[in-house]
Coordinates of C-alpha atoms in Angstrom, one line a residue:
X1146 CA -5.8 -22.9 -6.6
X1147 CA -4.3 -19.8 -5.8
X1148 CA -1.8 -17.9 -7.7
X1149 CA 1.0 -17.8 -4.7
X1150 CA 0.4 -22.1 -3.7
X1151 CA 0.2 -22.7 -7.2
X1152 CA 3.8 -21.2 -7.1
X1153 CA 5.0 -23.4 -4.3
X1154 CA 3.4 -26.4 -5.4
X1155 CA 5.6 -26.4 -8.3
X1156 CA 8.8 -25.1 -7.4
X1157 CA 8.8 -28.2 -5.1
X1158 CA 8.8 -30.1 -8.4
X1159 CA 10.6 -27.8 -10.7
X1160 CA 13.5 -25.2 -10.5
X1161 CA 12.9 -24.3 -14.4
X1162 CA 11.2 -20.8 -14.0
X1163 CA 10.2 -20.6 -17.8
X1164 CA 8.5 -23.8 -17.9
X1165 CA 6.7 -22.7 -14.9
X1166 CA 5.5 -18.9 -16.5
X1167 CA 4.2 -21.1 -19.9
X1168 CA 1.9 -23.6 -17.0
X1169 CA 1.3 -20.7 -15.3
X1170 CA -0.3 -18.5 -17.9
X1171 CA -2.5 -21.5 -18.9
X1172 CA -4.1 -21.5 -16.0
X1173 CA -7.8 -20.4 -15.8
X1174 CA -8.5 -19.0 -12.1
X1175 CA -5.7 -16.6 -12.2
X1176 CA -6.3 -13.0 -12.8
X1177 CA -5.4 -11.2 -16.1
X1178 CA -2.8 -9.0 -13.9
X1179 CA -1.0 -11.9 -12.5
X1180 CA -1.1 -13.2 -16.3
X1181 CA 0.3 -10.3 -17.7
X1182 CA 3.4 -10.6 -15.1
X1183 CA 3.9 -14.2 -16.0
X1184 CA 3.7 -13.5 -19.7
X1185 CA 6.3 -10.7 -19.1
X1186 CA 8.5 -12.8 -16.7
X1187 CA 8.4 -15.1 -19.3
X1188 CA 9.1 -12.6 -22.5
X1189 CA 12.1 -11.2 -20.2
X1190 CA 13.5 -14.8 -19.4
X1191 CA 13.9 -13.6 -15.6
X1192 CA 12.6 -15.4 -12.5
X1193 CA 9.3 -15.0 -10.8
X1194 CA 8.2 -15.1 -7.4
X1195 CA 5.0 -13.9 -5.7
X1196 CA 4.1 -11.8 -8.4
X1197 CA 7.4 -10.2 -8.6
X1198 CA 10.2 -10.5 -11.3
X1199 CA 13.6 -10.4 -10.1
X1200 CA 17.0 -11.0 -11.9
X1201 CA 20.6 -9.6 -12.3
X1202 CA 21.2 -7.1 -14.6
X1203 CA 24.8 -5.4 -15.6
X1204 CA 25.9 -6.4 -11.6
X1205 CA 22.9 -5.0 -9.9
X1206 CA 20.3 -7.3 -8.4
X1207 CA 16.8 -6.0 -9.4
X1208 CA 12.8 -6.6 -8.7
X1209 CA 9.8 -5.5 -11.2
X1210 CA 6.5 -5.0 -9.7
X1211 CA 3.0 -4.5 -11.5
X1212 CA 1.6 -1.3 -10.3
X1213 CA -1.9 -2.3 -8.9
X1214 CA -3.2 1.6 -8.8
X1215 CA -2.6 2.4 -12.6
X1216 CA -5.2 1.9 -15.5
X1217 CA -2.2 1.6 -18.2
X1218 CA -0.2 -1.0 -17.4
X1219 CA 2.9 0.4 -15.4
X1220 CA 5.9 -1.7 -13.5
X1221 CA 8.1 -0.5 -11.0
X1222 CA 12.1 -0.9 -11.4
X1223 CA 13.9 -1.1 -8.0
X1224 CA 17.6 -1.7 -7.3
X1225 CA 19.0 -1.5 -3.8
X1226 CA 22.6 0.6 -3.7
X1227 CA 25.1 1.7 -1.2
X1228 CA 24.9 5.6 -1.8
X1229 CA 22.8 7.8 -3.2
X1230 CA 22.9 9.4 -6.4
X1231 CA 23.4 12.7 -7.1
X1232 CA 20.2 15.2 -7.5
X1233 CA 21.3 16.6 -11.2
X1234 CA 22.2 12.5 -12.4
X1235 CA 18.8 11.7 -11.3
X1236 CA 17.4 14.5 -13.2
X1237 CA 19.5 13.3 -16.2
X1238 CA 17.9 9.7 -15.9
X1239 CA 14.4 11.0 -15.8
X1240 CA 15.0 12.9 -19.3
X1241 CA 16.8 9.9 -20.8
X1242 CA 14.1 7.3 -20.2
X1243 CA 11.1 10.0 -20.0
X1244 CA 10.4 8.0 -16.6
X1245 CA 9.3 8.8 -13.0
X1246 CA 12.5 8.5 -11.0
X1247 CA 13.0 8.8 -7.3
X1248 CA 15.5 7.4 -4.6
X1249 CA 14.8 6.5 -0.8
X1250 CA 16.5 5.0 2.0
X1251 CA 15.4 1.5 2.6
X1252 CA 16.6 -0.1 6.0
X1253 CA 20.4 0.1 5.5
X1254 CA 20.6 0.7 2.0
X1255 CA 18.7 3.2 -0.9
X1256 CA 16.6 2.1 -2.9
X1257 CA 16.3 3.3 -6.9
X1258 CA 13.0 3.3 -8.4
X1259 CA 11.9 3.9 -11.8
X1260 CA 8.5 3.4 -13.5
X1261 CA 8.7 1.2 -17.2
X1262 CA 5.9 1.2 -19.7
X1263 CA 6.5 -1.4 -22.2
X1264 CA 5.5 -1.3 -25.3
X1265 CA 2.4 -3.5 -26.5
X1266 CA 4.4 -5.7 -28.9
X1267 CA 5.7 -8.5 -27.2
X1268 CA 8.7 -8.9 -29.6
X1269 CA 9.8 -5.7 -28.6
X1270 CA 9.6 -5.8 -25.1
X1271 CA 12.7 -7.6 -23.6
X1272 CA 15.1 -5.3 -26.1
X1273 CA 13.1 -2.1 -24.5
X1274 CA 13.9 -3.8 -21.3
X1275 CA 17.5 -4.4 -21.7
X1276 CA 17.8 -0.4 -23.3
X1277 CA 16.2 0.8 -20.1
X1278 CA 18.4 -1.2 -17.6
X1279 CA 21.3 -0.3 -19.5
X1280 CA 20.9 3.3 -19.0
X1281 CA 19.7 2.8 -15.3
X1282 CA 22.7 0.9 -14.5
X1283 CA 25.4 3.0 -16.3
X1284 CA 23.9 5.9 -14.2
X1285 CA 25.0 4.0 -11.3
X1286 CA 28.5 2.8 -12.1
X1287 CA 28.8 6.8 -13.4
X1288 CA 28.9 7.5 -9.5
X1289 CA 30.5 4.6 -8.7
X1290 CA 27.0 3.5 -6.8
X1291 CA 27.4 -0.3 -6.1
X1292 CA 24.5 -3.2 -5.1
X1293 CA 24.0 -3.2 -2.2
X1294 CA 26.0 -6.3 -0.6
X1295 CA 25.3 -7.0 2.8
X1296 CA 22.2 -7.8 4.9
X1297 CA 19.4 -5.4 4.2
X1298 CA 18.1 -5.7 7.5
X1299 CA 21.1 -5.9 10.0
X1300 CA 24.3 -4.3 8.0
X1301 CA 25.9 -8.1 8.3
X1302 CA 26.1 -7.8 12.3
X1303 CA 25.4 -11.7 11.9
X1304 CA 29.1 -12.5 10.3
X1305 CA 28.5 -15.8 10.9
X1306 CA 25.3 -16.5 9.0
X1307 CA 25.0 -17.3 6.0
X1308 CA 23.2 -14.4 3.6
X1309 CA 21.1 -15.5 0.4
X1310 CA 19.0 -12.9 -2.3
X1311 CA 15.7 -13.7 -1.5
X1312 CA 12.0 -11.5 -2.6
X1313 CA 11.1 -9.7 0.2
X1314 CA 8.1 -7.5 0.3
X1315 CA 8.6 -7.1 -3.3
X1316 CA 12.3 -6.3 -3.5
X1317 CA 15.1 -8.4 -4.3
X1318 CA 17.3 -8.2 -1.4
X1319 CA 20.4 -9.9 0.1
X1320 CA 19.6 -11.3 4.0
X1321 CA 20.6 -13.9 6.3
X1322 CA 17.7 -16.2 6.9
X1323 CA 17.0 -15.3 10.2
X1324 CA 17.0 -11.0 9.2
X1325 CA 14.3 -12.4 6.5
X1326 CA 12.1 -14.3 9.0
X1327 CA 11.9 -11.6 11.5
X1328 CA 11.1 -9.1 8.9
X1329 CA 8.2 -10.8 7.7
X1330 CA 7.4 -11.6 11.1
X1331 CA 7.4 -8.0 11.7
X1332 CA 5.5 -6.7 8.8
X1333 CA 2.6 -9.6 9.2
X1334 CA 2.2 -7.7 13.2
X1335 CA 2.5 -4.5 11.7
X1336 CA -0.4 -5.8 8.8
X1337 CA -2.1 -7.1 11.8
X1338 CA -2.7 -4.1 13.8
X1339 CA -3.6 -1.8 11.0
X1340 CA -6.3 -3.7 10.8
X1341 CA -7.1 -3.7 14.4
X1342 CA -6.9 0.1 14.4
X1343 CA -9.2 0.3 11.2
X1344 CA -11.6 -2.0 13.4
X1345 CA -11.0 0.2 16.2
X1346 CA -11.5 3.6 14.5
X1347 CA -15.1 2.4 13.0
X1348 CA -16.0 1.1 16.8
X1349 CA -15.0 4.0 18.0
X1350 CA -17.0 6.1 16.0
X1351 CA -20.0 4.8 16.9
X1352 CA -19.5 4.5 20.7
X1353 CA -18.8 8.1 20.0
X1354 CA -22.0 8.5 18.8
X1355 CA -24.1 7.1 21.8
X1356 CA -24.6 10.6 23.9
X1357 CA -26.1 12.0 21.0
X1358 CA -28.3 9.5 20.0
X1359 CA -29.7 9.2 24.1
X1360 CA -30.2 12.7 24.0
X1361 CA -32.3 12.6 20.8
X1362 CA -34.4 9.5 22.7
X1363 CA -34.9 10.8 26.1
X1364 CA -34.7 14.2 25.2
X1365 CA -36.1 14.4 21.8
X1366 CA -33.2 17.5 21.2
X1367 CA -30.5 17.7 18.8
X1368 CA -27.6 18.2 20.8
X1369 CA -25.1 19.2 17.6
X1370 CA -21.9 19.8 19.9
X1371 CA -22.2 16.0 20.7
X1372 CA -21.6 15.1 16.9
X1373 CA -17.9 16.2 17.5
X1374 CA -17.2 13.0 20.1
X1375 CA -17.9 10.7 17.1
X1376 CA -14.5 11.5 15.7
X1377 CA -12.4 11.9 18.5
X1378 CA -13.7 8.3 19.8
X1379 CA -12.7 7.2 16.5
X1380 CA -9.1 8.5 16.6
X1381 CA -9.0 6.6 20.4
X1382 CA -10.3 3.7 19.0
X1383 CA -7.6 3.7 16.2
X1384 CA -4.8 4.0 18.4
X1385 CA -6.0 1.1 20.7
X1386 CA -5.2 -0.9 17.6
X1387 CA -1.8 0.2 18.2
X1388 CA -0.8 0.6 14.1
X1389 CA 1.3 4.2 13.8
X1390 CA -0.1 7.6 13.5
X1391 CA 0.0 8.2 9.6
X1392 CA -2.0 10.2 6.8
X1393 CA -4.2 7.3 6.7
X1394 CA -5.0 7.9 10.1
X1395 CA -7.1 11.1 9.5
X1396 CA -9.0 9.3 6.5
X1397 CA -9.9 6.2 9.1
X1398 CA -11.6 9.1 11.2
X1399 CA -13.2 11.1 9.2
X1400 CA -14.8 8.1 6.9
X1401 CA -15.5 5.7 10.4
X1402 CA -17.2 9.3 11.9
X1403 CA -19.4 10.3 9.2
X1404 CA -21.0 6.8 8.2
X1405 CA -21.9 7.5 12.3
X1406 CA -22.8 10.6 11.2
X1407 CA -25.1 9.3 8.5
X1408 CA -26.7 6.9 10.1
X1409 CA -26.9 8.4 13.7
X1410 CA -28.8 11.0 11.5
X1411 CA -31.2 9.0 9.7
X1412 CA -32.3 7.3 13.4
X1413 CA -33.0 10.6 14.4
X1414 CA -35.3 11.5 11.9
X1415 CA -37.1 8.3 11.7
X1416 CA -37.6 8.8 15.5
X1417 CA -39.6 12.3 14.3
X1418 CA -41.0 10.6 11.8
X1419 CA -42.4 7.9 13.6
X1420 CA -43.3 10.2 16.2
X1421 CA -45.9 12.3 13.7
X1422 CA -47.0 9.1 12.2
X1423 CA -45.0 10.2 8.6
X1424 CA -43.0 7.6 6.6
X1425 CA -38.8 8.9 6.4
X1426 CA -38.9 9.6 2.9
X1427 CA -42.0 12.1 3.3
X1428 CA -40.5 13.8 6.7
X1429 CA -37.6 14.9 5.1
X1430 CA -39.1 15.7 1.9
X1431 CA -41.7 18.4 4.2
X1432 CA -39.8 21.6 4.3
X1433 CA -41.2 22.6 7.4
X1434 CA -39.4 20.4 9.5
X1435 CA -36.0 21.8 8.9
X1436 CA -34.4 18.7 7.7
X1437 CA -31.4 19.6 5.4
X1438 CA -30.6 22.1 8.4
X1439 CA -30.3 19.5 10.7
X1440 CA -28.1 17.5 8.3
X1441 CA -26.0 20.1 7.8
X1442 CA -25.2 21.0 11.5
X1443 CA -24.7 17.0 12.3
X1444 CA -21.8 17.0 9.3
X1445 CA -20.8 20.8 11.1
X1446 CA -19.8 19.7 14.2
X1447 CA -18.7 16.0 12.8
X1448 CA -15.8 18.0 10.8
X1449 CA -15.1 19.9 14.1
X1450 CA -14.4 16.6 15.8
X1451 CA -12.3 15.4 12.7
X1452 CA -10.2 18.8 13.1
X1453 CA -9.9 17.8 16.5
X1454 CA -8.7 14.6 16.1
X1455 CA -6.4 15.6 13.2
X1456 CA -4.6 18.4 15.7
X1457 CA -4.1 14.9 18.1
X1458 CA -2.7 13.2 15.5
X1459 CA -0.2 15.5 13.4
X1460 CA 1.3 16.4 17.0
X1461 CA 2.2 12.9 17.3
X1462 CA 6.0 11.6 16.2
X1463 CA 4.8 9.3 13.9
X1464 CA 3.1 11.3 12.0

């Protein structure tokens, strides 16, 4: 049973969060990451949901997120707040609790983040908790920075609706039920065509790769200019996935267009190799037949392309 119906299953049957970390951590086909968060949720008395920890603390409604892209590890504090705090206060946090700090704008609101390492002993880990919330929140009533009280998503335009905190996208937010549905609505579409687009850019990059490889069959020439389309069919095949224009976007390319490259590559010398009755391994190894130079011009004018692509895509809004 997954982690996330186990988690429905019983909160059908039992509102007691506690109870539900100790049956939690018991279970066997859960990973030690999701155990770790249930131990801590646990340790820290605070609710659980998803994989996210969320509670009140000093008046301010906050989540706490396992970091999956750290080997120590490392949870994420955020609290969503009306204003923003001041550059040099900020600064003054990030000495106090020897933490990465940082503030963003998040829908209507601002969102506070801080990064918590806890210390290994569990005995000591909810009075480390409480000392670090303490100074986080004390930073915020300083500036008189309040939680953020209306709808996250539409700024209370729905008087009329009832709002409730829910977990959403791992934050703890305040939302009328219909703001939350759409939202997740909208960020399963936007989930869906990123994939799409990933799909798209691979496609792409092959397709791209077809001129080439019929000139290297009918012709039996390396055309190297031709190399360059693989990329740029890549970056048309992203955007027919429709997902934005973003950093990623140049990564999809250049990855999607040099596997092309590879293996468009390799079936071109195998063709030569077949052709002079010589196995691939010792074609390429024979210095004679220029190999490594032809490897190096295919990966020449596949970077071109990418460059090209790029200069489509950083001249896009989105980007």
């Amino acid at each position: 049973m997954s982690f996330d119906n186990f988690y429905q299953n019983y909160r059908k049957k039992n509102d007691n969060m506690i109870q539900y970390t100790k049956i939690m951590i018991k279970e066997k086909n859960i990973s030690m990451k999701e155990k770790q968060v249930l131990e801590l949720a646990n340790i820290l008395g605070y609710h659980i949901e998803k994989k996210t920890i969320y509670g009140v603390n000093n008046g301010y409604h906050f989540s706490l997120n396992l970091l999956s892209n750290k080997k120590i590890p490392t949870y994420q504090v955020s609290i969503l707040v009306n204003k923003v705090m001041t550059l040099d206060n900020i600064k003054t946090i990030r000495k106090e609790l020897q933490s990465v700090v940082s503030m963003n704008e998040e829908h209507n609101a601002f969102l506070l983040q801080a990064l918590i390492n806890f210390p290994k002993e569990n005995e000591n880990k909810k009075d480390f908790f409480i000392e670090f919330m303490n100074t986080l929140t004390k930073a915020l009533q300083k500036e008189n920075i309040n939680d953020y009280n209306r709808c996250l998503f539409c700024n209370d335009d729905k008087e009329k609706e009832e709002k409730e905190w829910v977990v959403i996208r791992k934050l703890y937010v305040l939302s009328h039920q219909s703001c939350a549905e759409e939202e997740l609505k909208t960020t399963k579409e936007k989930s869906n065509r990123l994939k799409m687009s990933l799909l798209g850019g691979i496609i792409g990059a092959f397709i791209g790769f077809i001129p080439a490889f019929l000139a290297l069959i009918f012709a039996d020439y390396f055309i190297g200019v031709l190399y360059a389309l693989s990329p740029i069919c890549a970056y048309l095949g992203y955007t027919l996935g429709k997902a934005p224009l973003k950093w990623y976007t140049t990564l999809c390319v250049a990855i999607s267009s040099f596997l092309a490259t590879i293996v468009a590559t390799i079936c071109f010398l195998a063709i030569l190799a077949n052709t002079n009755g010589e196995s691939l391994i010792g074609y390429i190894r024979n210095p004679n037949n220029q190999c490594y130079t032809i490897v190096l011009q295919s990966i020449l004018f596949d970077i071109i392309g990418i460059f090209i692509s790029w200069g489509f895509i950083t001249r896009t809004k989105n980007h």
